[in-house]
Amino acid sequence: FNNYMKKLLLSLVLMASTFAAKSQVICAVQSPSAIAGNYNFTWADPPGGWGTPDFLIPGTFVEDTLVFVNDSTPGTNTTYGNLLSEEGCNPSDTNAYVGKIVVIRRNTCEFGTKALYAQNAGAVGVIIINRDPDAIGMGPGADGANVTIPVVMLSSTDGNAILQQMLS
């Protein structure tokens, strides 16, 4: 009976530790104070076909300055009204985003392609702003397995609030 209780207690501790570790996965803005705080998000996780880091491993994180993508694509997305250059569907200049977290609008191309182009231009992470009010799961597409930087998606509400602060 005593060994059974020890095993049961150990199992509960391991489950609690696993739950606690998973609850530490956050996406937060630290400044400016107008938008500081934690945000709801989805992330490109390795079991989903991405080559990205696993946020469930303690100490796995990225923290840096945000920059809005501009891949110099001319024109406007006629369906959503944003500039095509904001969608990151074409390569940016080499080293354009070194040491930065690149913010990109969702739309025309695959999530993995956007992230790979940002990574190839030196980005340390990617935030994709959804066009809808919820953050959704992101399929890796043809390029996601080659992406080795963290990629998260925010809702249009949260993403646009951050973007407004970036552009002001």
Coordinates of N, CA and C in Angstrom, one line a residue:
F1 N 0.8 -1.2 0.0 CA 0.0 0.0 0.0 C 0.9 1.3 0.0
N2 N 2.0 1.3 0.8 CA 2.8 2.4 0.8 C 3.5 2.7 -0.5
N3 N 4.0 1.7 -1.2 CA 4.6 1.9 -2.6 C 3.5 2.5 -3.5
Y4 N 2.3 1.9 -3.5 CA 1.2 2.4 -4.3 C 1.0 3.9 -4.1
M5 N 0.9 4.3 -2.9 CA 0.7 5.7 -2.5 C 1.8 6.6 -3.0
K6 N 3.1 6.1 -2.9 CA 4.2 6.9 -3.4 C 4.1 7.1 -4.9
K7 N 3.8 6.0 -5.6 CA 3.7 6.1 -7.1 C 2.5 7.0 -7.5
L8 N 1.4 7.0 -6.8 CA 0.3 7.8 -7.1 C 0.7 9.3 -6.8
L9 N 1.3 9.6 -5.7 CA 1.7 10.9 -5.4 C 2.7 11.4 -6.4
L10 N 3.7 10.6 -6.8 CA 4.7 11.0 -7.8 C 4.0 11.3 -9.1
S11 N 3.0 10.5 -9.5 CA 2.2 10.7 -10.8 C 1.5 12.1 -10.7
L12 N 0.9 12.4 -9.6 CA 0.2 13.6 -9.4 C 1.2 14.8 -9.5
V13 N 2.3 14.7 -8.9 CA 3.3 15.8 -9.0 C 3.8 16.0 -10.4
L14 N 4.0 14.9 -11.1 CA 4.5 15.0 -12.5 C 3.4 15.6 -13.4
M15 N 2.1 15.2 -13.2 CA 1.1 15.9 -13.9 C 0.9 17.3 -13.6
A16 N 1.0 17.7 -12.3 CA 1.0 19.1 -11.9 C 2.1 19.9 -12.5
S17 N 3.3 19.3 -12.6 CA 4.5 20.0 -13.1 C 4.3 20.2 -14.6
T18 N 3.7 19.2 -15.3 CA 3.5 19.3 -16.7 C 2.5 20.4 -17.0
F19 N 1.4 20.4 -16.2 CA 0.4 21.5 -16.4 C 1.0 22.9 -16.1
A20 N 1.8 23.0 -15.1 CA 2.4 24.2 -14.7 C 3.4 24.7 -15.8
A21 N 4.1 23.7 -16.4 CA 5.1 24.1 -17.5 C 4.3 24.6 -18.7
K22 N 3.2 24.0 -19.0 CA 2.4 24.4 -20.2 C 1.8 25.7 -20.0
S23 N 1.4 26.0 -18.7 CA 0.8 27.3 -18.4 C 1.7 28.5 -18.5
Q24 N 3.0 28.2 -18.6 CA 4.0 29.3 -18.7 C 4.2 29.8 -20.1
V25 N 3.6 29.2 -21.1 CA 3.7 29.6 -22.5 C 2.9 30.9 -22.7
I26 N 3.6 32.0 -22.9 CA 2.9 33.3 -23.0 C 3.4 34.1 -24.2
C27 N 2.7 35.1 -24.6 CA 3.1 36.1 -25.6 C 2.8 37.4 -24.9
A28 N 3.8 38.1 -24.6 CA 3.6 39.4 -23.9 C 4.4 40.5 -24.5
V29 N 3.8 41.7 -24.4 CA 4.4 43.0 -24.8 C 4.8 43.7 -23.5
Q30 N 6.1 44.1 -23.4 CA 6.6 44.8 -22.2 C 6.5 46.3 -22.2
S31 N 6.6 46.9 -23.4 CA 6.4 48.3 -23.5 C 6.1 48.6 -25.0
P32 N 5.4 49.7 -25.2 CA 5.0 50.8 -24.3 C 3.9 50.4 -23.4
S33 N 3.7 51.1 -22.3 CA 2.7 50.7 -21.3 C 1.3 50.6 -21.8
A34 N 1.0 51.4 -22.9 CA -0.4 51.4 -23.4 C -0.8 50.0 -24.0
I35 N 0.2 49.2 -24.4 CA -0.2 47.9 -24.9 C 0.5 46.7 -24.1
A36 N 1.2 47.1 -23.0 CA 1.9 46.1 -22.2 C 0.9 45.0 -21.7
G37 N 1.3 43.8 -21.6 CA 0.5 42.7 -21.1 C 0.6 41.4 -21.9
N38 N -0.1 40.4 -21.4 CA -0.1 39.1 -22.1 C -1.2 39.1 -23.1
Y39 N -1.0 38.4 -24.2 CA -1.9 38.3 -25.3 C -2.3 36.9 -25.6
N40 N -3.5 36.6 -26.0 CA -3.9 35.3 -26.5 C -3.3 35.1 -27.8
F41 N -2.8 33.8 -28.1 CA -2.1 33.6 -29.3 C -2.2 32.1 -29.6
T42 N -1.8 31.8 -30.8 CA -1.5 30.4 -31.2 C -0.1 30.4 -31.7
W43 N 0.5 29.2 -31.7 CA 2.0 29.2 -32.1 C 2.2 28.0 -33.0
A44 N 3.3 28.2 -33.8 CA 3.7 27.2 -34.7 C 4.5 26.1 -34.0
D45 N 3.9 25.0 -33.6 CA 4.5 24.0 -32.8 C 5.1 22.9 -33.6
P46 N 6.3 22.4 -33.2 CA 7.0 21.3 -33.9 C 6.1 20.1 -34.3
P47 N 5.2 19.6 -33.3 CA 4.4 18.5 -33.7 C 3.5 18.8 -34.9
G48 N 3.2 20.1 -35.2 CA 2.4 20.4 -36.3 C 3.1 20.5 -37.6
G49 N 4.4 20.1 -37.7 CA 5.1 20.1 -38.9 C 6.1 21.2 -39.1
W50 N 6.2 22.1 -38.1 CA 7.1 23.2 -38.1 C 8.5 22.8 -37.6
G51 N 9.5 23.5 -38.0 CA 10.9 23.3 -37.4 C 11.2 24.3 -36.3
T52 N 10.2 25.0 -35.8 CA 10.3 26.0 -34.8 C 10.7 25.4 -33.4
P53 N 11.2 26.3 -32.5 CA 11.5 25.8 -31.2 C 10.2 25.4 -30.4
D54 N 10.3 24.5 -29.5 CA 9.2 24.0 -28.7 C 9.1 24.9 -27.5
F55 N 8.1 25.7 -27.4 CA 7.9 26.6 -26.2 C 7.7 25.9 -24.9
L56 N 7.3 24.6 -25.0 CA 7.1 23.9 -23.8 C 8.4 23.5 -23.1
I57 N 9.5 23.7 -23.7 CA 10.8 23.4 -23.1 C 11.2 24.6 -22.3
P58 N 11.4 24.5 -21.0 CA 11.7 25.6 -20.1 C 12.9 26.4 -20.7
G59 N 12.9 27.7 -20.6 CA 14.0 28.5 -21.1 C 13.9 28.8 -22.6
T60 N 12.9 28.3 -23.3 CA 12.7 28.6 -24.7 C 11.9 29.8 -24.9
F61 N 12.5 30.9 -25.3 CA 11.7 32.1 -25.5 C 12.5 33.0 -26.5
V62 N 11.9 34.1 -26.9 CA 12.5 35.1 -27.7 C 12.0 36.5 -27.2
E63 N 12.9 37.4 -27.0 CA 12.5 38.7 -26.6 C 13.4 39.7 -27.4
D64 N 12.7 40.6 -28.1 CA 13.4 41.6 -28.8 C 12.5 42.7 -29.3
T65 N 13.0 43.6 -30.1 CA 12.2 44.7 -30.7 C 11.4 44.3 -31.9
L66 N 10.2 44.8 -32.0 CA 9.3 44.5 -33.1 C 9.6 45.5 -34.3
V67 N 9.5 44.9 -35.5 CA 9.5 45.7 -36.7 C 8.5 45.2 -37.6
F68 N 7.8 46.1 -38.4 CA 6.8 45.7 -39.3 C 7.4 45.3 -40.6
V69 N 7.0 44.2 -41.2 CA 7.5 43.7 -42.5 C 7.3 44.7 -43.6
N70 N 8.2 44.8 -44.5 CA 8.0 45.6 -45.8 C 8.9 44.9 -46.8
D71 N 8.3 44.0 -47.6 CA 9.0 43.3 -48.6 C 9.1 44.0 -50.0
S72 N 8.6 45.2 -50.0 CA 8.6 46.1 -51.2 C 7.7 45.6 -52.3
T73 N 6.7 44.7 -52.0 CA 5.8 44.3 -53.1 C 4.8 45.4 -53.3
P74 N 4.7 45.8 -54.6 CA 3.8 47.0 -54.9 C 2.3 46.5 -54.8
G75 N 1.4 47.5 -54.6 CA 0.0 47.2 -54.7 C -0.7 47.0 -53.3
T76 N -2.0 46.9 -53.4 CA -2.9 46.7 -52.3 C -3.7 45.4 -52.4
N77 N -3.9 44.7 -51.3 CA -4.7 43.5 -51.3 C -6.1 44.0 -51.4
T78 N -6.8 43.8 -52.6 CA -8.1 44.4 -52.8 C -9.2 43.8 -51.9
T79 N -8.9 42.6 -51.4 CA -9.9 41.9 -50.5 C -9.9 42.5 -49.1
Y80 N -8.7 42.7 -48.6 CA -8.5 43.1 -47.2 C -8.0 44.6 -47.0
G81 N -7.6 45.2 -48.1 CA -7.3 46.7 -48.0 C -5.9 47.0 -47.5
N82 N -5.1 46.0 -47.1 CA -3.8 46.3 -46.7 C -2.8 46.3 -47.8
L83 N -1.6 46.9 -47.6 CA -0.6 46.8 -48.7 C 0.0 45.4 -48.8
L84 N 0.2 45.0 -50.0 CA 0.8 43.6 -50.2 C 2.2 43.5 -49.6
S85 N 2.9 44.6 -49.5 CA 4.2 44.6 -48.8 C 4.1 44.2 -47.3
E86 N 2.9 44.3 -46.7 CA 2.7 44.0 -45.3 C 2.5 42.6 -45.1
E87 N 2.4 41.8 -46.1 CA 2.0 40.4 -46.0 C 3.3 39.5 -46.0
G88 N 4.4 40.0 -46.3 CA 5.7 39.2 -46.3 C 5.7 38.0 -47.2
C89 N 5.1 38.1 -48.3 CA 5.0 37.0 -49.3 C 6.2 36.9 -50.3
N90 N 7.1 37.8 -50.2 CA 8.3 37.8 -51.0 C 9.5 38.1 -50.2
P91 N 10.6 37.6 -50.6 CA 11.9 37.8 -49.8 C 12.2 39.3 -49.5
S92 N 12.6 39.6 -48.4 CA 13.1 40.9 -48.0 C 14.6 40.9 -48.2
D93 N 15.2 42.1 -48.2 CA 16.6 42.2 -48.3 C 17.3 41.4 -47.2
T94 N 18.4 40.8 -47.5 CA 19.2 40.1 -46.6 C 19.6 41.0 -45.4
N95 N 19.5 40.5 -44.2 CA 19.8 41.3 -43.0 C 18.8 42.4 -42.7
A96 N 17.7 42.5 -43.4 CA 16.7 43.6 -43.1 C 16.2 43.6 -41.7
Y97 N 16.1 42.4 -41.1 CA 15.4 42.2 -39.8 C 16.3 41.6 -38.8
V98 N 17.6 41.8 -38.9 CA 18.6 41.1 -38.0 C 18.2 41.5 -36.5
G99 N 18.0 40.5 -35.7 CA 17.8 40.7 -34.3 C 16.4 41.3 -34.0
K100 N 15.5 41.2 -34.9 CA 14.1 41.8 -34.7 C 13.1 40.7 -34.7
I101 N 11.9 41.0 -34.1 CA 10.7 40.1 -34.3 C 9.9 40.8 -35.3
V102 N 9.6 40.1 -36.4 CA 8.9 40.7 -37.5 C 7.4 40.5 -37.4
V103 N 6.7 41.6 -37.6 CA 5.2 41.6 -37.5 C 4.7 41.6 -39.0
I104 N 3.8 40.6 -39.3 CA 3.4 40.4 -40.7 C 1.9 40.2 -40.7
R105 N 1.2 40.7 -41.7 CA -0.2 40.5 -41.8 C -0.5 39.1 -42.5
R106 N -1.5 38.5 -42.0 CA -2.0 37.2 -42.7 C -2.7 37.6 -44.0
N107 N -2.6 36.8 -45.0 CA -3.4 36.9 -46.2 C -2.9 36.0 -47.3
T108 N -2.2 36.6 -48.3 CA -2.0 36.0 -49.6 C -1.2 34.7 -49.6
C109 N -0.2 34.5 -48.9 CA 0.7 33.3 -49.0 C 0.6 32.4 -47.7
E110 N 1.3 31.3 -47.7 CA 1.4 30.4 -46.6 C 2.1 31.0 -45.4
F111 N 1.7 30.5 -44.2 CA 2.4 31.0 -43.0 C 3.8 30.6 -43.0
G112 N 4.2 29.4 -43.4 CA 5.6 29.0 -43.4 C 6.4 29.8 -44.3
T113 N 5.9 30.2 -45.4 CA 6.6 31.0 -46.4 C 6.9 32.4 -45.8
K114 N 5.9 33.0 -45.2 CA 6.1 34.3 -44.5 C 7.3 34.2 -43.5
A115 N 7.2 33.2 -42.7 CA 8.1 33.0 -41.6 C 9.5 32.7 -42.1
L116 N 9.6 31.9 -43.1 CA 10.9 31.6 -43.7 C 11.6 32.8 -44.3
Y117 N 10.8 33.6 -45.0 CA 11.4 34.8 -45.6 C 11.9 35.8 -44.5
A118 N 11.1 35.9 -43.4 CA 11.6 36.8 -42.3 C 12.9 36.2 -41.7
Q119 N 12.9 34.9 -41.5 CA 14.1 34.2 -40.9 C 15.3 34.4 -41.8
N120 N 15.1 34.3 -43.1 CA 16.2 34.5 -44.0 C 16.7 35.9 -44.1
A121 N 15.9 36.9 -43.6 CA 16.3 38.3 -43.5 C 16.8 38.6 -42.1
G122 N 17.1 37.6 -41.3 CA 17.7 37.8 -40.0 C 16.8 37.9 -38.8
A123 N 15.4 37.7 -39.0 CA 14.5 37.8 -37.9 C 14.8 36.7 -36.8
V124 N 14.5 37.1 -35.5 CA 14.6 36.1 -34.4 C 13.3 35.6 -34.0
G125 N 12.2 36.1 -34.6 CA 10.8 35.6 -34.3 C 9.9 36.3 -35.3
V126 N 8.6 35.8 -35.4 CA 7.6 36.3 -36.2 C 6.3 36.3 -35.5
I127 N 5.6 37.5 -35.6 CA 4.2 37.6 -35.2 C 3.3 37.8 -36.4
I128 N 2.3 37.0 -36.6 CA 1.4 37.1 -37.7 C 0.1 37.7 -37.1
I129 N -0.4 38.7 -37.7 CA -1.6 39.3 -37.3 C -2.7 38.7 -38.2
N130 N -3.7 38.0 -37.5 CA -4.8 37.4 -38.2 C -5.7 38.5 -38.8
R131 N -6.4 38.2 -39.8 CA -7.4 39.2 -40.4 C -8.7 39.1 -39.7
D132 N -8.9 38.1 -38.8 CA -10.1 37.8 -38.1 C -9.9 38.1 -36.6
P133 N -11.0 38.2 -35.8 CA -10.9 38.5 -34.4 C -10.3 37.4 -33.5
D134 N -10.0 36.2 -34.1 CA -9.4 35.2 -33.3 C -8.1 34.8 -33.9
A135 N -7.2 34.3 -33.0 CA -5.9 33.7 -33.5 C -6.3 32.3 -33.8
I136 N -5.7 31.8 -34.9 CA -6.0 30.4 -35.4 C -4.8 29.6 -35.5
G137 N -4.9 28.3 -35.6 CA -3.8 27.4 -35.8 C -3.2 27.7 -37.2
M138 N -1.9 27.6 -37.3 CA -1.2 27.9 -38.5 C -0.6 26.6 -39.1
G139 N -1.0 26.3 -40.3 CA -0.4 25.1 -41.0 C 1.0 25.6 -41.5
P140 N 1.9 24.7 -41.5 CA 3.3 25.0 -42.0 C 3.5 25.2 -43.5
G141 N 2.6 24.7 -44.3 CA 2.7 24.7 -45.7 C 4.0 24.1 -46.2
A142 N 4.5 24.5 -47.3 CA 5.7 23.9 -47.9 C 7.0 24.3 -47.2
D143 N 7.0 25.4 -46.5 CA 8.2 25.9 -45.9 C 8.4 25.8 -44.4
G144 N 7.3 25.5 -43.7 CA 7.3 25.6 -42.3 C 8.4 24.7 -41.6
A145 N 8.7 23.5 -42.2 CA 9.7 22.6 -41.6 C 11.1 23.3 -41.6
N146 N 11.3 24.3 -42.4 CA 12.6 24.9 -42.5 C 12.7 26.2 -41.6
V147 N 11.6 26.5 -40.9 CA 11.6 27.7 -40.0 C 12.0 27.2 -38.7
T148 N 13.1 27.9 -38.2 CA 13.7 27.5 -36.9 C 13.6 28.6 -35.8
I149 N 12.8 29.7 -36.1 CA 12.5 30.7 -35.2 C 11.1 30.6 -34.7
P150 N 10.7 31.2 -33.5 CA 9.4 31.1 -33.0 C 8.4 31.9 -33.9
V151 N 7.2 31.4 -34.1 CA 6.2 32.0 -34.9 C 4.9 32.0 -34.1
V152 N 4.3 33.1 -33.9 CA 3.0 33.2 -33.2 C 2.0 33.9 -34.0
M153 N 0.7 33.7 -33.7 CA -0.4 34.5 -34.4 C -1.2 35.1 -33.3
L154 N -1.5 36.4 -33.6 CA -2.4 37.2 -32.7 C -3.7 37.4 -33.5
S155 N -4.8 37.7 -32.7 CA -6.0 38.1 -33.3 C -5.9 39.5 -34.0
S156 N -6.8 39.8 -34.9 CA -6.8 41.1 -35.6 C -6.9 42.2 -34.6
T157 N -7.7 42.1 -33.5 CA -7.8 43.1 -32.5 C -6.5 43.4 -31.8
D158 N -5.9 42.3 -31.2 CA -4.6 42.5 -30.5 C -3.5 42.9 -31.4
G159 N -3.4 42.3 -32.6 CA -2.3 42.6 -33.5 C -2.4 44.0 -34.0
N160 N -3.6 44.5 -34.3 CA -3.7 45.8 -34.8 C -3.5 46.9 -33.7
A161 N -3.8 46.5 -32.5 CA -3.4 47.4 -31.4 C -1.9 47.6 -31.2
I162 N -1.2 46.5 -31.3 CA 0.2 46.5 -31.3 C 0.8 47.3 -32.5
L163 N 0.2 47.0 -33.6 CA 0.7 47.7 -34.9 C 0.5 49.2 -34.8
Q164 N -0.6 49.6 -34.3 CA -0.9 51.1 -34.1 C 0.2 51.7 -33.3
Q165 N 0.6 51.1 -32.2 CA 1.6 51.6 -31.3 C 3.0 51.6 -32.1
M166 N 3.2 50.6 -32.9 CA 4.5 50.6 -33.6 C 4.6 51.7 -34.6
L167 N 3.4 52.0 -35.2 CA 3.4 53.0 -36.3 C 3.3 54.4 -35.8
S168 N 3.0 54.6 -34.5 CA 2.8 56.0 -34.0 C 4.1 56.6 -33.5

